[in-house]
mmCIF file of C-alpha atoms in Angstrom:
data_model
loop_
_atom_site.group_PDB
_atom_site.id
_atom_site.type_symbol
_atom_site.label_atom_id
_atom_site.label_comp_id
_atom_site.label_asym_id
_atom_site.label_seq_id
_atom_site.Cartn_x
_atom_site.Cartn_y
_atom_site.Cartn_z
ATOM 1 C CA MET A 16 0.000 0.000 0.000
ATOM 2 C CA THR A 17 1.339 3.414 -0.934
ATOM 3 C CA TRP A 18 2.579 5.462 2.003
ATOM 4 C CA VAL A 19 0.954 8.909 2.228
ATOM 5 C CA LYS A 20 2.275 12.055 3.844
ATOM 6 C CA ILE A 21 0.035 15.070 4.211
ATOM 7 C CA CYS A 22 2.412 17.992 4.439
ATOM 8 C CA ALA A 23 2.397 21.641 5.534
ATOM 9 C CA ASN A 24 0.049 21.284 8.475
ATOM 10 C CA THR A 25 -0.399 24.361 10.622
ATOM 11 C CA SER A 26 -3.170 23.249 12.984
ATOM 12 C CA ALA A 27 -4.055 20.288 15.188
ATOM 13 C CA ALA A 28 -7.444 20.032 13.506
ATOM 14 C CA ASP A 29 -5.924 19.486 10.070
ATOM 15 C CA ALA A 30 -3.247 17.045 11.268
ATOM 16 C CA LYS A 31 -5.792 15.031 13.272
ATOM 17 C CA LEU A 32 -8.155 14.913 10.299
ATOM 18 C CA ALA A 33 -5.353 13.629 8.068
ATOM 19 C CA ALA A 34 -4.622 10.897 10.608
ATOM 20 C CA GLU A 35 -8.305 9.982 10.932
ATOM 21 C CA LEU A 36 -8.618 9.696 7.151
ATOM 22 C CA GLY A 37 -5.695 7.275 6.992
ATOM 23 C CA ALA A 38 -2.546 9.292 6.344
ATOM 24 C CA ASP A 39 0.641 7.499 7.336
ATOM 25 C CA ALA A 40 2.512 10.706 8.090
ATOM 26 C CA VAL A 41 1.954 14.412 8.541
ATOM 27 C CA GLY A 42 4.487 17.113 7.779
ATOM 28 C CA PHE A 43 5.393 20.463 9.305
ATOM 29 C CA VAL A 44 7.367 23.185 7.534
ATOM 30 C CA PHE A 45 10.143 24.693 9.626
ATOM 31 C CA ALA A 46 11.734 26.363 6.592
ATOM 32 C CA ALA A 47 10.699 29.842 5.470
ATOM 33 C CA SER A 48 7.224 29.509 3.948
ATOM 34 C CA LYS A 49 3.669 30.774 4.079
ATOM 35 C CA ARG A 50 3.069 27.562 6.029
ATOM 36 C CA GLN A 51 6.001 27.880 8.417
ATOM 37 C CA VAL A 52 5.530 26.694 12.008
ATOM 38 C CA ASN A 53 7.858 26.555 15.008
ATOM 39 C CA ALA A 54 8.770 23.789 17.427
ATOM 40 C CA GLU A 55 6.348 24.986 20.099
ATOM 41 C CA GLN A 56 3.417 24.958 17.670
ATOM 42 C CA VAL A 57 4.348 21.538 16.324
ATOM 43 C CA ALA A 58 4.753 20.062 19.815
ATOM 44 C CA ALA A 59 1.210 21.168 20.638
ATOM 45 C CA ILE A 60 -0.039 19.369 17.522
ATOM 46 C CA THR A 61 2.007 16.162 17.677
ATOM 47 C CA SER A 62 0.962 15.547 21.288
ATOM 48 C CA GLN A 63 -2.592 15.068 19.991
ATOM 49 C CA LEU A 64 -1.737 12.583 17.239
ATOM 50 C CA PRO A 65 -1.815 8.781 17.403
ATOM 51 C CA GLU A 66 1.602 7.216 17.939
ATOM 52 C CA SER A 67 1.163 5.316 14.674
ATOM 53 C CA VAL A 68 1.300 8.502 12.616
ATOM 54 C CA GLU A 69 4.767 9.660 11.558
ATOM 55 C CA ARG A 70 5.631 13.333 12.094
ATOM 56 C CA ILE A 71 8.061 14.767 9.571
ATOM 57 C CA GLY A 72 9.767 18.157 9.835
ATOM 58 C CA ILE A 73 10.776 19.998 6.661
ATOM 59 C CA PHE A 74 14.065 21.868 6.880
ATOM 60 C CA ALA A 75 16.166 23.896 4.458
ATOM 61 C CA THR A 76 19.055 24.634 6.816
ATOM 62 C CA ASP A 77 22.424 22.917 6.988
ATOM 63 C CA ASN A 78 22.640 23.625 10.711
ATOM 64 C CA ALA A 79 22.478 20.184 12.343
ATOM 65 C CA ALA A 80 22.115 21.592 15.860
ATOM 66 C CA GLU A 81 19.066 23.585 14.783
ATOM 67 C CA ILE A 82 17.393 20.513 13.309
ATOM 68 C CA ILE A 83 18.258 18.299 16.280
ATOM 69 C CA ALA A 84 16.803 20.847 18.699
ATOM 70 C CA ALA A 85 13.597 21.139 16.674
ATOM 71 C CA VAL A 86 13.155 17.364 16.490
ATOM 72 C CA SER A 87 13.688 17.006 20.221
ATOM 73 C CA ALA A 88 11.318 19.842 21.116
ATOM 74 C CA SER A 89 8.481 18.946 18.787
ATOM 75 C CA GLY A 90 8.306 15.163 18.855
ATOM 76 C CA LEU A 91 9.245 14.557 15.240
ATOM 77 C CA SER A 92 9.958 11.082 13.905
ATOM 78 C CA GLY A 93 11.479 12.180 10.597
ATOM 79 C CA VAL A 94 13.496 14.939 8.949
ATOM 80 C CA GLN A 95 13.024 16.031 5.331
ATOM 81 C CA MET A 96 16.002 17.949 3.974
ATOM 82 C CA HIS A 97 15.686 20.421 1.089
ATOM 83 C CA GLY A 98 18.639 21.757 -0.858
ATOM 84 C CA ALA A 99 21.794 20.014 -2.031
ATOM 85 C CA VAL A 100 22.776 16.627 -0.656
ATOM 86 C CA ARG A 101 25.028 17.405 2.320
ATOM 87 C CA PRO A 102 26.839 14.270 3.531
ATOM 88 C CA ALA A 103 28.209 15.982 6.654
ATOM 89 C CA LEU A 104 24.734 17.102 7.711
ATOM 90 C CA ILE A 105 23.234 13.672 7.045
ATOM 91 C CA ALA A 106 25.985 11.974 9.033
ATOM 92 C CA ALA A 107 25.603 14.393 11.935
ATOM 93 C CA LEU A 108 21.849 13.863 12.120
ATOM 94 C CA ASN A 109 22.144 10.101 11.886
ATOM 95 C CA GLU A 110 24.727 10.051 14.655
ATOM 96 C CA ALA A 111 22.634 12.302 16.888
ATOM 97 C CA PHE A 112 19.437 10.336 16.348
ATOM 98 C CA GLU A 113 21.181 6.951 16.367
ATOM 99 C CA GLY A 114 19.116 5.867 13.383
ATOM 100 C CA ARG A 115 15.784 6.371 15.187
ATOM 101 C CA VAL A 116 14.653 9.315 13.039
ATOM 102 C CA ARG A 117 13.831 8.782 9.364
ATOM 103 C CA LEU A 118 15.980 10.921 7.077
ATOM 104 C CA ILE A 119 14.472 11.988 3.743
ATOM 105 C CA GLN A 120 16.442 13.860 1.076
ATOM 106 C CA VAL A 121 14.544 16.024 -1.399
ATOM 107 C CA VAL A 122 15.819 15.963 -4.986
ATOM 108 C CA GLY A 123 14.270 18.463 -7.356
ATOM 109 C CA PHE A 124 13.574 18.047 -11.065
ATOM 110 C CA GLU A 125 13.505 20.900 -13.537
ATOM 111 C CA SER A 126 13.313 20.410 -17.300
ATOM 112 C CA GLY A 127 16.708 21.181 -18.799
ATOM 113 C CA GLY A 128 18.435 20.134 -15.611
ATOM 114 C CA GLU A 129 18.331 16.383 -16.157
ATOM 115 C CA ASP A 130 22.066 15.889 -15.614
ATOM 116 C CA ALA A 131 21.997 17.771 -12.319
ATOM 117 C CA PHE A 132 18.928 15.790 -11.274
ATOM 118 C CA GLU A 133 20.633 12.478 -11.951
ATOM 119 C CA SER A 134 23.802 13.576 -10.137
ATOM 120 C CA ALA A 135 21.764 14.611 -7.100
ATOM 121 C CA LEU A 136 19.876 11.318 -7.136
ATOM 122 C CA ARG A 137 23.128 9.344 -7.219
ATOM 123 C CA ALA A 138 24.564 11.452 -4.401
ATOM 124 C CA ALA A 139 21.452 10.938 -2.276
ATOM 125 C CA VAL A 140 21.183 7.179 -2.652
ATOM 126 C CA ALA A 141 24.902 6.866 -1.892
ATOM 127 C CA GLN A 142 24.288 8.121 1.649
ATOM 128 C CA PRO A 143 23.806 5.077 3.914
ATOM 129 C CA ALA A 144 21.669 7.006 6.395
ATOM 130 C CA ILE A 145 19.124 8.198 3.833
ATOM 131 C CA ASP A 146 15.893 6.234 4.125
ATOM 132 C CA ALA A 147 14.025 7.859 1.233
ATOM 133 C CA VAL A 148 14.417 10.288 -1.641
ATOM 134 C CA LEU A 149 11.536 12.664 -2.263
ATOM 135 C CA LEU A 150 11.107 13.960 -5.804
ATOM 136 C CA ASP A 151 9.804 17.502 -6.079
ATOM 137 C CA ALA A 152 9.402 20.100 -8.788
ATOM 138 C CA VAL A 153 11.934 22.879 -9.183
ATOM 139 C CA LYS A 154 11.039 26.187 -10.781
ATOM 140 C CA SER A 155 13.653 28.865 -11.328
ATOM 141 C CA GLY A 156 15.839 27.129 -8.772
ATOM 142 C CA ALA A 157 13.168 27.037 -6.032
ATOM 143 C CA SER A 158 11.400 23.938 -4.711
ATOM 144 C CA GLY A 159 8.877 23.043 -2.032
ATOM 145 C CA GLY A 160 5.254 24.138 -1.931
ATOM 146 C CA LEU A 161 5.199 25.303 -5.534
ATOM 147 C CA GLY A 162 2.066 23.344 -6.379
ATOM 148 C CA VAL A 163 3.375 22.476 -9.824
ATOM 149 C CA THR A 164 4.147 19.138 -11.415
ATOM 150 C CA PHE A 165 7.224 18.207 -13.421
ATOM 151 C CA ASP A 166 8.094 15.999 -16.390
ATOM 152 C CA TRP A 167 7.218 12.672 -14.792
ATOM 153 C CA GLU A 168 8.152 10.473 -17.751
ATOM 154 C CA THR A 169 11.656 11.898 -18.093
ATOM 155 C CA ALA A 170 12.217 11.862 -14.338
ATOM 156 C CA GLN A 171 10.978 8.276 -14.096
ATOM 157 C CA ARG A 172 13.415 7.092 -16.748
ATOM 158 C CA ILE A 173 16.303 8.642 -14.847
ATOM 159 C CA VAL A 174 15.084 7.267 -11.522
ATOM 160 C CA ALA A 175 14.752 3.782 -12.975
ATOM 161 C CA ARG A 176 18.282 3.940 -14.385
ATOM 162 C CA VAL A 177 19.803 5.150 -11.108
ATOM 163 C CA TRP A 178 17.944 2.607 -8.989
ATOM 164 C CA ALA A 179 18.905 -0.222 -11.353
ATOM 165 C CA GLU A 180 22.555 0.757 -11.654
ATOM 166 C CA THR A 181 23.087 1.354 -7.953
ATOM 167 C CA ALA A 182 20.843 -1.470 -6.708
ATOM 168 C CA THR A 183 19.785 0.934 -3.995
ATOM 169 C CA GLU A 184 17.137 0.070 -1.453
ATOM 170 C CA VAL A 185 16.386 3.737 -0.744
ATOM 171 C CA LYS A 186 12.651 4.386 -0.906
ATOM 172 C CA LEU A 187 11.114 6.722 -3.486
ATOM 173 C CA ILE A 188 8.508 9.324 -2.558
ATOM 174 C CA VAL A 189 6.840 11.501 -5.196
ATOM 175 C CA ALA A 190 5.668 15.057 -4.515
ATOM 176 C CA GLY A 191 5.300 18.206 -6.575
ATOM 177 C CA GLY A 192 1.881 19.396 -7.662
ATOM 178 C CA LEU A 193 0.031 16.266 -6.603
ATOM 179 C CA ARG A 194 -3.698 16.600 -6.049
ATOM 180 C CA PRO A 195 -6.708 14.255 -5.996
ATOM 181 C CA GLU A 196 -7.067 14.516 -9.755
ATOM 182 C CA ASN A 197 -3.550 13.371 -10.684
ATOM 183 C CA VAL A 198 -2.169 11.281 -7.824
ATOM 184 C CA ALA A 199 -3.278 7.974 -9.354
ATOM 185 C CA ALA A 200 -1.395 8.836 -12.552
ATOM 186 C CA ALA A 201 1.737 9.650 -10.551
ATOM 187 C CA ILE A 202 1.539 6.313 -8.777
ATOM 188 C CA GLY A 203 1.047 4.589 -12.104
ATOM 189 C CA CYS A 204 4.124 6.311 -13.542
ATOM 190 C CA PHE A 205 6.601 5.861 -10.689
ATOM 191 C CA ALA A 206 5.229 2.942 -8.621
ATOM 192 C CA PRO A 207 6.669 4.813 -5.633
ATOM 193 C CA TYR A 208 6.940 3.779 -2.019
ATOM 194 C CA GLY A 209 5.009 6.920 -1.108
ATOM 195 C CA VAL A 210 3.411 10.193 -2.157
ATOM 196 C CA ASP A 211 3.459 13.615 -0.530
ATOM 197 C CA VAL A 212 0.963 16.438 -0.894
ATOM 198 C CA ALA A 213 0.611 19.945 0.506
ATOM 199 C CA SER A 214 -1.186 22.583 -1.551
ATOM 200 C CA GLY A 215 -3.172 19.981 -3.504
ATOM 201 C CA THR A 216 -5.335 19.331 -0.446
ATOM 202 C CA GLU A 217 -5.666 22.934 0.746
ATOM 203 C CA ALA A 218 -8.533 25.408 0.776
ATOM 204 C CA SER A 219 -5.959 28.183 1.252
ATOM 205 C CA PRO A 220 -2.247 28.207 2.180
ATOM 206 C CA GLY A 221 -1.891 26.375 5.492
ATOM 207 C CA LYS A 222 -5.558 25.349 5.704
ATOM 208 C CA LYS A 223 -6.681 21.916 4.540
ATOM 209 C CA ASP A 224 -9.874 21.306 2.591
ATOM 210 C CA PRO A 225 -11.512 18.217 4.167
ATOM 211 C CA ALA A 226 -13.164 17.172 0.906
ATOM 212 C CA ARG A 227 -9.928 17.364 -1.106
ATOM 213 C CA LEU A 228 -7.992 15.667 1.671
ATOM 214 C CA GLY A 229 -10.433 12.776 1.733
ATOM 215 C CA ALA A 230 -10.476 12.514 -2.057
ATOM 216 C CA PHE A 231 -6.676 12.448 -2.200
ATOM 217 C CA LEU A 232 -6.421 9.580 0.279
ATOM 218 C CA ARG A 233 -9.207 7.617 -1.414
ATOM 219 C CA ASN A 234 -7.567 8.022 -4.798
ATOM 220 C CA VAL A 235 -4.201 6.877 -3.465
ATOM 221 C CA ARG A 236 -5.730 3.793 -1.899
ATOM 222 C CA SER A 237 -7.543 2.862 -5.106
ATOM 223 C CA ALA A 238 -4.606 3.600 -7.430
ATOM 224 C CA LYS A 239 -2.704 0.840 -9.177
ATOM 225 C CA SER A 240 1.044 1.071 -9.701
#
């Protein structure tokens, strides 16, 4: 069954609804964003969630101490890193968490940047502590919360080549412009371990739409890879 993360939660009501509807994980944006939250806010939310639901923090910093403090203060079970693959940061986090916190590396795809995409993928899967790679769209060098898709077919061909050539067991998560209307097609294209959605289930930035949230989860569960 495809793992589902509902990202960019800013309230307990939205995170609890995602859990009730069957999400495997909820995400909280610590990086600069319209949906940014702090450790105190996230701690107040995660304390109300079932233990079975993963809690992932989204970070764009290379400051390991900052991430470690946020994880400790807010009850996170995973860290999602945006930006370039930083082996020193990954190693520092893995050592601090002793392998108990899932580490996810975001790799962005932008048409015309296929070589850079493949290089980043190979760098990410080469890190022993990385549990999953999350594919996201890049636009003008920016990624995260853009609400736009990318060239799935080209990206999938590169992903398939990298996974085959490296024999990696790193999990693949697809994000970037997913919504109820297209998530089944994304699953059909990539056959990923998981999918991640933020703006595609929102009524407005930082506020989930219950109907779209429910439709997204139903469509994931009924999709065939």
